[in-house]
Every structure is written in structure tokens, then in C-alpha cells.
Coordinates of C-alpha atoms in Angstrom, one line a residue:
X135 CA 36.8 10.5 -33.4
X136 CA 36.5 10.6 -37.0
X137 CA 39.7 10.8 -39.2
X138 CA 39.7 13.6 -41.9
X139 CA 38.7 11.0 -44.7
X140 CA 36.2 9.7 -42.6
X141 CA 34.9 13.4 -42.2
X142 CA 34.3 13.5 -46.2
X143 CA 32.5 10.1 -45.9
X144 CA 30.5 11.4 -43.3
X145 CA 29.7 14.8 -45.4
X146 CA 29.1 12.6 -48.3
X147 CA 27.0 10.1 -46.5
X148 CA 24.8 13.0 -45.1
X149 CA 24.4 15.0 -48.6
X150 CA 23.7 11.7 -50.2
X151 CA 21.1 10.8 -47.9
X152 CA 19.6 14.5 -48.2
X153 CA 19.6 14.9 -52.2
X154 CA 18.5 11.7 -52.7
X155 CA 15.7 11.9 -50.5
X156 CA 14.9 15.2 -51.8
X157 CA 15.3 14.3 -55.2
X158 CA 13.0 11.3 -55.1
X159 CA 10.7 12.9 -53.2
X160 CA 10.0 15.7 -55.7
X161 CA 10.4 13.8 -58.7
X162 CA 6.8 14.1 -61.1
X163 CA 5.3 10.6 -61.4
X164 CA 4.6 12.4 -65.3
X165 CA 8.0 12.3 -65.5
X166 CA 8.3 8.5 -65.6
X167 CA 5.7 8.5 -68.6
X168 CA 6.8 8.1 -72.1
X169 CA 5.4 7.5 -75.6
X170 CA 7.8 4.8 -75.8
X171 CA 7.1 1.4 -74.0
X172 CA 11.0 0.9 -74.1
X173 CA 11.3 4.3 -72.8
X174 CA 14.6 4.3 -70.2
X175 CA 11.9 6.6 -68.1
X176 CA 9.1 3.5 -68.3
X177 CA 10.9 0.3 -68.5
X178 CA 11.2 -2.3 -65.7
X179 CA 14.9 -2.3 -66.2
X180 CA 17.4 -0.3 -66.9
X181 CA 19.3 -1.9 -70.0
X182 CA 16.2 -3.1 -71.4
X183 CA 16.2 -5.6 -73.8
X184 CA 20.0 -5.9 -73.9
X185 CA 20.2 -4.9 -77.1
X186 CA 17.6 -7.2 -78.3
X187 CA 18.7 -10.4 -76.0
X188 CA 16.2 -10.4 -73.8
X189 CA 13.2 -10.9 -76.4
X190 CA 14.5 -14.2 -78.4
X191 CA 15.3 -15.7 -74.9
X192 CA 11.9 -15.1 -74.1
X193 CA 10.4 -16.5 -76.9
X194 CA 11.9 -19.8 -75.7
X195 CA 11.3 -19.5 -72.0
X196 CA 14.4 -18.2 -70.6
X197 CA 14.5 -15.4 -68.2
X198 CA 17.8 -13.5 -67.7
X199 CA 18.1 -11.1 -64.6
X200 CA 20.5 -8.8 -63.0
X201 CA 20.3 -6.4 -60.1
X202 CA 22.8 -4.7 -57.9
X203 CA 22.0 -3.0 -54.1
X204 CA 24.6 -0.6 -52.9
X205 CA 24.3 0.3 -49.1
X206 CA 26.3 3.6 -47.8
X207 CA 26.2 3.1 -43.9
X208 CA 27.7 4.8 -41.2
X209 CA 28.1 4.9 -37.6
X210 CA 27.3 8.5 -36.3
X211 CA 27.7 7.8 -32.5
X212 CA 28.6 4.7 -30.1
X213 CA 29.8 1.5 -31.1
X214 CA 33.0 0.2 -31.7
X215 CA 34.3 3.6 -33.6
X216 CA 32.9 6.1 -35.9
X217 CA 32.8 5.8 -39.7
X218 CA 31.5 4.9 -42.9
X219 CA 31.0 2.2 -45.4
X220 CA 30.0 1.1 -48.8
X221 CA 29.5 -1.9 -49.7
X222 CA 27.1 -4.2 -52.4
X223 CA 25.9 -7.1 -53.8
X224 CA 25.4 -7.7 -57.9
X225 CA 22.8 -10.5 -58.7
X226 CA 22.8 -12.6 -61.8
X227 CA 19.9 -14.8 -62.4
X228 CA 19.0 -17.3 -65.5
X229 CA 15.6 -19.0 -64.6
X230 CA 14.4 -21.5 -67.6
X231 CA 10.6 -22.8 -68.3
X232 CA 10.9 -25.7 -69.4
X233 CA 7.1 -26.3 -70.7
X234 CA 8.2 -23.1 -73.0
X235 CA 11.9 -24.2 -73.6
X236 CA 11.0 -27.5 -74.8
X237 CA 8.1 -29.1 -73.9
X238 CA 8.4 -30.5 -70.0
X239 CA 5.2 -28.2 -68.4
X240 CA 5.5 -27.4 -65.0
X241 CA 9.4 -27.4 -64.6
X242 CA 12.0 -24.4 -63.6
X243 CA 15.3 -24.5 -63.8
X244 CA 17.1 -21.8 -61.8
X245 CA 20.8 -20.5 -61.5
X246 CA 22.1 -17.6 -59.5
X247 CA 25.1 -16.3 -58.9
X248 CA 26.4 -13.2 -56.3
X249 CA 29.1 -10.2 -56.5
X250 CA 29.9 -9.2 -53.2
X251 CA 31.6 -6.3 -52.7
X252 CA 32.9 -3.6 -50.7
X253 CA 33.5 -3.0 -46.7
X254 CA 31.0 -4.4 -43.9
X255 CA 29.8 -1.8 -41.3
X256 CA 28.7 -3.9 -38.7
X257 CA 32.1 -6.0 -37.4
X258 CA 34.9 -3.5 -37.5
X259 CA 32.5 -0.3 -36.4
X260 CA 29.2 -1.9 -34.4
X261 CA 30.2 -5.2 -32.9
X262 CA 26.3 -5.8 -32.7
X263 CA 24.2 -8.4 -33.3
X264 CA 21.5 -7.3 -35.2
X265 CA 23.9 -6.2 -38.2
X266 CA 23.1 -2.7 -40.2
X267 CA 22.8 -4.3 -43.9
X268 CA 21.1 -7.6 -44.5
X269 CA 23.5 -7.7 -47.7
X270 CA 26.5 -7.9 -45.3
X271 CA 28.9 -10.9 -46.4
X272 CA 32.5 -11.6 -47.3
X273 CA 33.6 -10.1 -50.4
X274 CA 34.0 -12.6 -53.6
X275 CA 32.1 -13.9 -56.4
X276 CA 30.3 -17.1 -55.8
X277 CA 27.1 -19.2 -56.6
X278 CA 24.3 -18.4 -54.8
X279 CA 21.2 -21.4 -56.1
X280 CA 21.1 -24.0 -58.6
X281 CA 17.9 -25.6 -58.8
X282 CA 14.8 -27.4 -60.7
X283 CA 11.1 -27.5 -59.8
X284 CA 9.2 -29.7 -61.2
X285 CA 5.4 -28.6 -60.5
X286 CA 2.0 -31.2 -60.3
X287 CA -1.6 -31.9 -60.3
X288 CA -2.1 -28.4 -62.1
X289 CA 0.2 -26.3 -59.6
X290 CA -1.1 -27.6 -56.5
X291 CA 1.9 -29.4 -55.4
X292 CA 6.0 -28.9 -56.6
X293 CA 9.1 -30.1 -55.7
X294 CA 12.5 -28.2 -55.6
X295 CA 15.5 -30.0 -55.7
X296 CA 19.3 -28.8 -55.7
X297 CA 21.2 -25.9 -54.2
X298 CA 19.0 -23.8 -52.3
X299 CA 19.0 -20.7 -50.3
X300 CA 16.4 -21.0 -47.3
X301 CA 15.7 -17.3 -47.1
X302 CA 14.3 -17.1 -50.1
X303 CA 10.8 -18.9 -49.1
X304 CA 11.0 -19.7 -45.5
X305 CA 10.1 -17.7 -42.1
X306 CA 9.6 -14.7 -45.2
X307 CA 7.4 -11.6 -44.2
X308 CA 6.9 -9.3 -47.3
X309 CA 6.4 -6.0 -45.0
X310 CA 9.7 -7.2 -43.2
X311 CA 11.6 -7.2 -45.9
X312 CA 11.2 -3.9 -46.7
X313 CA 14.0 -2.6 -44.4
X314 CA 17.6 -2.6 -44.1
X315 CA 19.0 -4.6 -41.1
X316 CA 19.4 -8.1 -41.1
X317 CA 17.2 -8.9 -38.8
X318 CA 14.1 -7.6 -40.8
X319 CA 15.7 -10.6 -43.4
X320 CA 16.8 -13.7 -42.1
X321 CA 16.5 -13.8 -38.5
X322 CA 18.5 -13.7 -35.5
X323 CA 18.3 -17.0 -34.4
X324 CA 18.9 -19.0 -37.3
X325 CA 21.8 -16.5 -38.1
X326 CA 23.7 -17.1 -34.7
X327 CA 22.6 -20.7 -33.8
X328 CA 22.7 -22.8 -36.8
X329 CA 25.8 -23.7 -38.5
X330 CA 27.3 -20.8 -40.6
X331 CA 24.2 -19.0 -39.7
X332 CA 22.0 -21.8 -42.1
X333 CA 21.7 -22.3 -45.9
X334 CA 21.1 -18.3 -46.3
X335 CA 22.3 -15.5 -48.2
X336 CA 25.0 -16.0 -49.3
X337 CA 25.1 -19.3 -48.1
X338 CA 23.4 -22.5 -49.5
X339 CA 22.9 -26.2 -49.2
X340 CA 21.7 -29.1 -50.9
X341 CA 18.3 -30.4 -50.0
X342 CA 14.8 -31.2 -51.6
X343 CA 11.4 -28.7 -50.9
X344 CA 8.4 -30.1 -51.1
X345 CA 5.2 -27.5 -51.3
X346 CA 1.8 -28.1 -51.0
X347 CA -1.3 -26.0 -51.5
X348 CA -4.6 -28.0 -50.2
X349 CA -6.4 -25.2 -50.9
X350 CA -6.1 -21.9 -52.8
X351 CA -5.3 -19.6 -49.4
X352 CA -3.1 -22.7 -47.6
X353 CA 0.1 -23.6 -48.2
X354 CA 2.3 -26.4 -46.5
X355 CA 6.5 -25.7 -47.5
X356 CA 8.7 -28.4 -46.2
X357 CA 12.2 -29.5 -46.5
X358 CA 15.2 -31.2 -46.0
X359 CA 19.3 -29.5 -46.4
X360 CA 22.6 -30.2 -45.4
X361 CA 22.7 -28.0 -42.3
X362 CA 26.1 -26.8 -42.4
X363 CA 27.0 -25.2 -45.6
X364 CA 30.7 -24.9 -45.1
X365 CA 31.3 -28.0 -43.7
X366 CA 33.4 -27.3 -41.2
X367 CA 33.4 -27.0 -37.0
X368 CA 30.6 -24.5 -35.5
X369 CA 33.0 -21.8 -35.0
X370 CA 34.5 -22.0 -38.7
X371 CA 33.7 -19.0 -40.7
X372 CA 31.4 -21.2 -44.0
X373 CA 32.0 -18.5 -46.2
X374 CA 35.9 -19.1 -46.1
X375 CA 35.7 -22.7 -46.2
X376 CA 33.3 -22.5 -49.4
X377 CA 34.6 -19.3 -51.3
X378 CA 32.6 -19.9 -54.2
X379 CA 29.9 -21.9 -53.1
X380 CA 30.4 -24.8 -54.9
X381 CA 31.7 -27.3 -52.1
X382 CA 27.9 -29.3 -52.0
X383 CA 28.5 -30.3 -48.8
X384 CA 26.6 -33.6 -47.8
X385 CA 28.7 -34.8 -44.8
X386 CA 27.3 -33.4 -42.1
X387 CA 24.0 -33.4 -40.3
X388 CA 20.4 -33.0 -41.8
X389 CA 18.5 -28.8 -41.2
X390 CA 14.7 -30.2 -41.4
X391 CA 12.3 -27.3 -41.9
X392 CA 8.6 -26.9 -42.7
X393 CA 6.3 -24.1 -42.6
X394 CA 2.1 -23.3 -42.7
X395 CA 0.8 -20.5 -44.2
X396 CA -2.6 -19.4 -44.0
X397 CA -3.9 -16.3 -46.2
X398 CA -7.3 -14.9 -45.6
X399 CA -10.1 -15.4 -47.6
X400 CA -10.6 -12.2 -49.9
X401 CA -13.8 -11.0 -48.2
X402 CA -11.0 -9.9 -45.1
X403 CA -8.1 -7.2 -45.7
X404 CA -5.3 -9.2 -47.0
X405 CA -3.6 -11.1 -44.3
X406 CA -0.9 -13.5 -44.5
X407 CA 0.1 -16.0 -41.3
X408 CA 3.1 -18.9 -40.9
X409 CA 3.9 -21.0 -38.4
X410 CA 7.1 -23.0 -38.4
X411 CA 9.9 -24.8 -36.8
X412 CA 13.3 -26.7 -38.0
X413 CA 15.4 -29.6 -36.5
X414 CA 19.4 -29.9 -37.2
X415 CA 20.2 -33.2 -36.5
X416 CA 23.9 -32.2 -36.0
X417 CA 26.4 -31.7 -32.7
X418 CA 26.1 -28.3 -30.7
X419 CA 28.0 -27.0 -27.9
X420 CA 26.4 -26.7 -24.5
X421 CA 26.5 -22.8 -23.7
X422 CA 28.2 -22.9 -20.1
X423 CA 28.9 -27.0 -19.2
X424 CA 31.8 -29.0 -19.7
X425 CA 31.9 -32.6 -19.4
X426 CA 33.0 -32.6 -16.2
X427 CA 30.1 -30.9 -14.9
X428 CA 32.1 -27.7 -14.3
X429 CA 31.4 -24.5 -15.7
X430 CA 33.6 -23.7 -18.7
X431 CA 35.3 -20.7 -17.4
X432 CA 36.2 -22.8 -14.4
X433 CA 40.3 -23.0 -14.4
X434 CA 39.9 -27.1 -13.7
X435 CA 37.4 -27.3 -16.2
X436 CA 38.3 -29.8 -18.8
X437 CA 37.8 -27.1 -21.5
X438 CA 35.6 -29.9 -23.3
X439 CA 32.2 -28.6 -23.9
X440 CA 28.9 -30.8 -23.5
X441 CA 27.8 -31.7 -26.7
X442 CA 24.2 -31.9 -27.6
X443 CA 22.9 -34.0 -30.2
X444 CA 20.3 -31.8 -32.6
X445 CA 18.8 -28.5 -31.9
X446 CA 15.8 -27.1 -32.8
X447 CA 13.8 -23.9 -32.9
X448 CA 9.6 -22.4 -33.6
X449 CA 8.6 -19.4 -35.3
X450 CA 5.2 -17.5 -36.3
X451 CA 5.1 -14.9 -39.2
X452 CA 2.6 -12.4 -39.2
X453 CA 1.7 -9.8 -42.0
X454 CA -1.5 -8.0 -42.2
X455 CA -3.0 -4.6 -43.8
X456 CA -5.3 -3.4 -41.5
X457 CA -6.3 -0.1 -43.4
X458 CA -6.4 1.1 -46.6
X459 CA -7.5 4.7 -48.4
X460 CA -11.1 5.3 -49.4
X461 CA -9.6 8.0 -51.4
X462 CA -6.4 6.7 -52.5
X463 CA -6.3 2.4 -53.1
X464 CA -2.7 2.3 -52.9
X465 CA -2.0 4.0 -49.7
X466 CA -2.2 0.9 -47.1
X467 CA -1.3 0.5 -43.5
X468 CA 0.0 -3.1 -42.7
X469 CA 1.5 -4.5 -39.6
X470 CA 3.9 -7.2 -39.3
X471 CA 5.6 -9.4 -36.8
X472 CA 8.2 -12.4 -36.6
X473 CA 8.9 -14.1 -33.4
X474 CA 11.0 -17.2 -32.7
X475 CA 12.2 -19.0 -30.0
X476 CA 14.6 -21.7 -29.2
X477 CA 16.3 -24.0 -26.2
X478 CA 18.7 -22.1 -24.0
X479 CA 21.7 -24.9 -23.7
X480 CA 23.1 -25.4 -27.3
X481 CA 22.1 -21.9 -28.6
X482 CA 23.9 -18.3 -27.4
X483 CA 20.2 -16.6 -28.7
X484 CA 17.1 -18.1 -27.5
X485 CA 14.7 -15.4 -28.3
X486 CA 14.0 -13.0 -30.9
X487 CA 11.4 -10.8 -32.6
X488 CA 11.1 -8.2 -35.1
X489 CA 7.7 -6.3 -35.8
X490 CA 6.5 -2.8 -37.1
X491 CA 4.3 -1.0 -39.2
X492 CA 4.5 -0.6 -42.9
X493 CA 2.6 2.6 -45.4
X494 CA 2.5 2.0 -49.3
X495 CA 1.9 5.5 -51.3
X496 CA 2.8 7.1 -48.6
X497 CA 3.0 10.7 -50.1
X498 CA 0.6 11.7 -52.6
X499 CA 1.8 11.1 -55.9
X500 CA 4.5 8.7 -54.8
X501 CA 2.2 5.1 -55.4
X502 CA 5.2 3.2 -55.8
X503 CA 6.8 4.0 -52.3
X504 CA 7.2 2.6 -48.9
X505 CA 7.7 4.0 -45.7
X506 CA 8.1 1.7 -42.2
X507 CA 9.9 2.0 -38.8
X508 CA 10.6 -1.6 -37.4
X509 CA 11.3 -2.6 -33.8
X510 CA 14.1 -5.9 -33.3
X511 CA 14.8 -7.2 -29.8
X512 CA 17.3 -9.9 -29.5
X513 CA 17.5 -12.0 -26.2
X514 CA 21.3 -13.7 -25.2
X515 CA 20.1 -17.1 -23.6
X516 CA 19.8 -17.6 -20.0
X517 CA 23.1 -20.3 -20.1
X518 CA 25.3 -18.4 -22.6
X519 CA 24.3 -15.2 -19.6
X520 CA 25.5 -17.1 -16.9
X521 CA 29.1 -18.4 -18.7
X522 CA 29.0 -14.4 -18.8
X523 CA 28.6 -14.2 -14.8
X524 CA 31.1 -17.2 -14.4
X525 CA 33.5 -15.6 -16.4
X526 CA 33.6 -12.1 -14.8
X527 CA 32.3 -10.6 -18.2
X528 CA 29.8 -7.9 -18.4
X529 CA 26.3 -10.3 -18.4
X530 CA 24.5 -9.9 -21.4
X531 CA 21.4 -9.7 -22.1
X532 CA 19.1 -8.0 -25.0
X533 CA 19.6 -6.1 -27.6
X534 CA 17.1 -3.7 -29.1
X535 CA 17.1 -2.0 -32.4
X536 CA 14.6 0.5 -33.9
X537 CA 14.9 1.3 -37.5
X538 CA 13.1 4.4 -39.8
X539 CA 13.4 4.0 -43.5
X540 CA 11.5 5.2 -46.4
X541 CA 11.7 3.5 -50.4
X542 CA 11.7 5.7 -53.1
X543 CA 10.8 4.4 -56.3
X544 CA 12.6 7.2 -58.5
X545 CA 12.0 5.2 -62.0
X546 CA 10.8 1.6 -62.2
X547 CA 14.2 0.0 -62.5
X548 CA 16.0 2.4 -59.8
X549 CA 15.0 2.7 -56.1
X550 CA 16.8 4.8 -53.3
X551 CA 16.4 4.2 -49.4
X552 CA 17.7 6.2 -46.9
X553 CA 17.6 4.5 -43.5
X554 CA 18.4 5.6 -40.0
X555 CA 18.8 3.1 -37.3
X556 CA 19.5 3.5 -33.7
X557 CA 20.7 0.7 -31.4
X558 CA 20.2 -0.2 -27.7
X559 CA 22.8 -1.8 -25.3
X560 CA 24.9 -3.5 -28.7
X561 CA 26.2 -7.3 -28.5
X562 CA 23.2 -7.6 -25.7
X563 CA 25.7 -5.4 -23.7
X564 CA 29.0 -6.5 -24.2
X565 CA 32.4 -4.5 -23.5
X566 CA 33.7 -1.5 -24.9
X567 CA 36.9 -3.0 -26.4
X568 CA 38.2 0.8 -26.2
X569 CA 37.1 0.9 -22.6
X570 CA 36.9 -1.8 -20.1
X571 CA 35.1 -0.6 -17.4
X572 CA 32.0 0.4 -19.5
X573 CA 29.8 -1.5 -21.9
X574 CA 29.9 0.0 -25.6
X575 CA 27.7 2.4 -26.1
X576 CA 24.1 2.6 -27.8
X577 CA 24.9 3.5 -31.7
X578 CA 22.9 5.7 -34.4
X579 CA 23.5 4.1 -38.0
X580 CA 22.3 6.1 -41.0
X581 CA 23.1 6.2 -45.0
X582 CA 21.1 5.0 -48.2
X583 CA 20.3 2.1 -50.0
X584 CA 19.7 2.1 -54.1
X585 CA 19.0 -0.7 -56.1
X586 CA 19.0 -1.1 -59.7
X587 CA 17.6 -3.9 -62.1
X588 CA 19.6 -4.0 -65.1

């Protein structure tokens, strides 16, 4: 049951997610216009020029960036126990050109940084896998990327070397990314299998990415990173053995990645498609088998578990409009799908995919906004199942998650997202820790997003 301060959470969460839709909905696009191009009602962020900062830094090639995303969530019914959340992420970014800066063309230098802040949902209320905020992290400030670029033969071909943060250029779908879950960020697999859950928000590692474009609608991505950015054994939490993200780990094994994409030519409705796949060189657990042969769960087991040298995994990325307006240009309809796959014996998920459709401008007069419903399915592998069976454990198997949300663009620097999720069979079906004899029940997760550029 809810407590009584969960109750005015609850309220809170439900007028929030009401007025704010509301609001958004019937704010006047007019209202956004202004005489002034610096206009807090026009411009693309909210503080401006900082007091005239942002210009001179400009002038010299240096780009200076902050946003913050707060996410009010809450668990309505099912799950662990009922309740809400709030919790955010501030971003600080410095990005120099340094053609513009002084005079080396076709070199970036980047540094970010993240604020994390606040409660997560997902552990202490859901216990799923498919967690309800992709901003969902251990609270602290720590670095996020530090990088250079250096780009050739006239920007068809660059190289990226330093701290980086896989999520921001691999297995990405633009339509995807649109929605609140974690899944429709950085995947399932990658997030349970690899080490830490990979170089990704707000992890990263070391490595060098190389990118290619042979012609103007193919790209080739490919790199090499330390796979494990904390360091530490497979069950370590990364984020407490790096707090800040500053440990630069290079002791471990090698996370090989590379990625095709494919664009259509502009006589088709844009369409974008990847295929991919990584390698980690490193150690990983067999899901059910000791050494001895015997099942772990076994009482004469050894308790030592086979360990398998590398693991691997394949993905294809799919984004495409497949109608658009005759009467309006900005209202589109685009699907999108990411599916993956990897071996059964080292990794607990072995199959995932998340797909759905997306609408831009989907009310007139709201150009700027987004509206999507996206479908996840999760798949517990076939070994990690059977360790299940072996150990009398309720045997688990998928879990599904089907997500409405809808982006309001209220001014250019400010946009508000309330977001209802509902999820099937949580943990793959796993036990209710309040009740035993039953699995925990299918949840319903709604609240609001909003995002601010300063």
C-alpha cells in the first residue's frame, strides 16, 4: 500500500503529469515568437548567452553546453511496492574546434561531465529488467567523455581517441531514443552481459574509433575499449569502483565493436539501417556449469563456475519514415526496430528487441512534438533458465514492456514528457520477494520527463 507521503507523491505525480500535458498541449506556437532573437520565448537555451560568455567563446571555436532531465516516476500497480521517484541528470559539455581555436582543421576536442541525482525507481520499486528511466545511475558527480577527433581527406574519414561513452554513436536509433526506458537507449544485452553493463552512460572506457564514409549515404564505425570500465570482477557494481570516472582502466580485456550503416538515397523516404556486432575478449561465467561438470546449484558442485574465454553478440538497427503529410511536411510516421542476439552459456540475456512507431507534429500546431508507443521484449537465456529449474526457482523467461509517451516542446530550450509504461511478467518472471508462492506481478509505471538546455 502506499504510505501517506507516498499518497502526495502519487497526487503530485498524477497533477503533474495532467497540467503539464495540458499546458503544453494548449500553449500558442505565437507564443514562442518574439521581436527579439534573444527572446527567453525564442532562444535555443534558456540562459542564453550567459551573460555574454557564450559569444567570445564562439568566436574562437569553443562550444559550452549544459542540460539537465528530471524524471518523476512511479509505480501505480505490481512490482516490488508502490511509489514514487525523482530523480535527474545535469550535463556539462565544453567541445573545442580546433581549425577555429587555432588553426589545426578538422580536430574536436570534447569534455563532459554528469550530475547524478536523486532516487532510482526501478531497483527498490520494479525489480525488472527493462528499467523505467534510461537516466537511471548511482548518484554522484563524475566524468562522463574526454576526447579528440581528428577528421581527414575532407570529412570522409576521423578518428576518436580517449574516454568514450559507446552509447553515444553505436547500436543508436534516433526514433528509439525518443522514449523513456532504458531499453529504447542502450540495450538489454549489452547492459546485463558485458562488464558493468559496457562503456555506457554513465560509464566509459578508453579506446580509439575509427569512422569511415566510402560514400555519402555509407558509413563504417569501428572500435576498440577497455571492456570493463570499473575494473573489477563481473559481479562488482563499476560505478562504485570508479565514483568519478576517472580510474582509465587498461587492465582488463579488449570490447571490439564495429557497425554499417546504410541511408537511402534521397529519391526514397528517409531510411536509416545498421548492422553490427562486438567481441570482449575477457573471462565470463558459464550460466549453469561448474567445473566439475555439475550444475551449480548442485550441493557437491565445486561452486567454481566454467569460465569462458570472450563473448560476443549481433545487432541490426532499423529506422524508417514510411509516411509523411501532403498537407503538413512536418507530421511523419516512422517505424523503428533494434534486435540483438547473443550465445546462451556466458550471457543470462540472449535475446532482445525493441520496435515501435514514432509521429512528429503530431497535433496541429505542435511541429516540434513527438508522440510514440514502443514494444521491448527481453529473453532470459535458455542456460541461465535451466540453473532456474535446477535450483527450484520460478523459471524465467521473457519479459515484455510496452511504453506510451508523448514530447512536448513547450519553448525551444524546455521540453516536457509524460510517459506511461506497463510491464509484463517483471525480471522475466521472477519471485515476489513479498510473496513466495507467486511471481511479482505485471506493473503500470507513469510520471513526466522535462528537460532543459541552459
Amino acid at each position: 500500500m502506499w504510505s501517506s507521503g507516498n499518497n502526495r507523491i502519487r497526487g503530485g505525480l498524477s497533477l503533474l503529469v495532467a497540467g503539464a500535458t495540458l499546458g503544453a498541449l494548449g500553449t500558442n506556437p505565437a507564443f514562442a515568437q518574439s521581436t527579439s532573437s534573444d527572446s527567453i520565448w525564442s532562444r535555443s537555451n534558456l540562459l542564453g548567452d550567459m551573460g555574454g560568455l557564450r559569444s567570445p567563446l564562439g568566436d574562437h571555436g569553443i562550444t559550452l553546453d549544459f542540460n539537465d532531465s528530471e524524471n518523476l516516476l512511479g509505480n501505480v500497480s505490481g512490482g516490488v511496492k508502490r511509489g514514487a521517484t525523482l530523480q535527474g541528470v545535469t550535463t556539462g559539455s565544453l567541445e573545442v574546434d580546433t581549425g577555429q581555436a587555432f588553426g589545426l582543421e578538422g580536430g574536436r576536442f570534447h569534455v563532459s561531465a554528469l550530475q547524478i541525482h536523486g532516487q532510482q525507481l526501478s531497483p527498490s520499486y520494479l525489480d525488472n529488467l527493462q528499467t523505467a528511466n534510461g537516466n537511471e545511475a548511482r548518484d554522484g558527480t563524475r566524468l562522463w567523455e574526454l576526447w579528440y577527433d581528428q577528421a581527414f581527406f575532407n570529412g570522409k574519414a576521423d578518428i576518436k581517441l580517449g574516454e568514450q561513452s559507446l552509447d553515444n554513436e553505436f547500436i543508436v536509433s534516433p526514433n528509439s531514443s525518443l522514449f523513456v526506458n532504458t531499453m529504447a537507449g542502450w540495450p538489454m544485452i549489452p547492459s546485463v552481459d558485458l562488464y558493468g553493463g559496457a562503456p555506457a552512460y554513465p560509464l566509459s572506457s578508453l579506446g580509439v574509433r575509427l569512422q569511415v564514409k566510402p560514400t555519402d549515404n555509407q558509413s563504417i564505425l569501428a572500435g576498440v575499449f577497455d571492456d570493463n570500465p570499473g575494473g573489477g570482477a563481473f559481479s562488482d557494481d563499476a560505478q562504485m569502483l570508479d565514483n568519478h570516472g576517472t580510474n582509465f582502466n587498461m587492465n582488463t580485456g579488449a570490447l571490439w565493436i564495429a557497425e554499417y550503416q546504410y541511408s537511402l538515397p534521397g529519391n526514397f523516404p528517409p531510411g536509416t539501417y545498421k548492422l553490427g556486432g562486438w567481441y570482449d575478449s575477457g573471462y565470463y561465467r558459464d550460466q549453469r556449469y561448474g567445473t566439475d561438470g555439475l550444475s551449480l546449484s548442485n550441493a557437491r558442485s565445486n561452486g567454481n563456475a566454467i569460465m569462458h574465454r570472450g563473448n560476443y553478440g549481433i545487432y541490426i538497427v532499423v529506422d524508417q519514415m514510411v509516411w509523411k503529410s501532403q498537407s503538413d511536411s512536418a507530421r511523419t510516421l516512422n517505424l523503428f526496430g533494434r534486435v540483438m542476439g547473443a550465445p546462451d552459456a556466458q550471457n543470462e540475456i540472449d535475446f532482445s528487441f525493441n520496435g515501435g512507431v514514432t509521429m512528429t507534429a503530431p497535433l496541429p500546431g505542435r511541429d516540434d512534438d513527438q508522440a510514440g508507443i514502443d514494444f521491448g521484449l527481453a529473453r532470459v537465456s535458455s542456460r541461465a533458465a535451466a540453473l532456474d529449474r535446477d535450483s527450484g526457482l520460478p523459471v524465467r523467461g521473457t519479459e515484455e514492456l510496452l511504453e506510451f509517451t508523448y514530447n512536448a516542446q513547450v519553448m525551444p530550450w524546455l521540453m516536457v514528457q509524460p510517459d506511461l509504461q506497463y510491464i509484463v511478467s517483471p525480471g522475466a518472471g521472477i519471485q515476489d520477494p513479498n510473496d513466495p508462492s507467486r511471481k511479482l506481478r505485471n506493473e503500470l509505471v507513469i510520471g513526466l520527463r522535462e528537460v532543459t538546455a541552459f
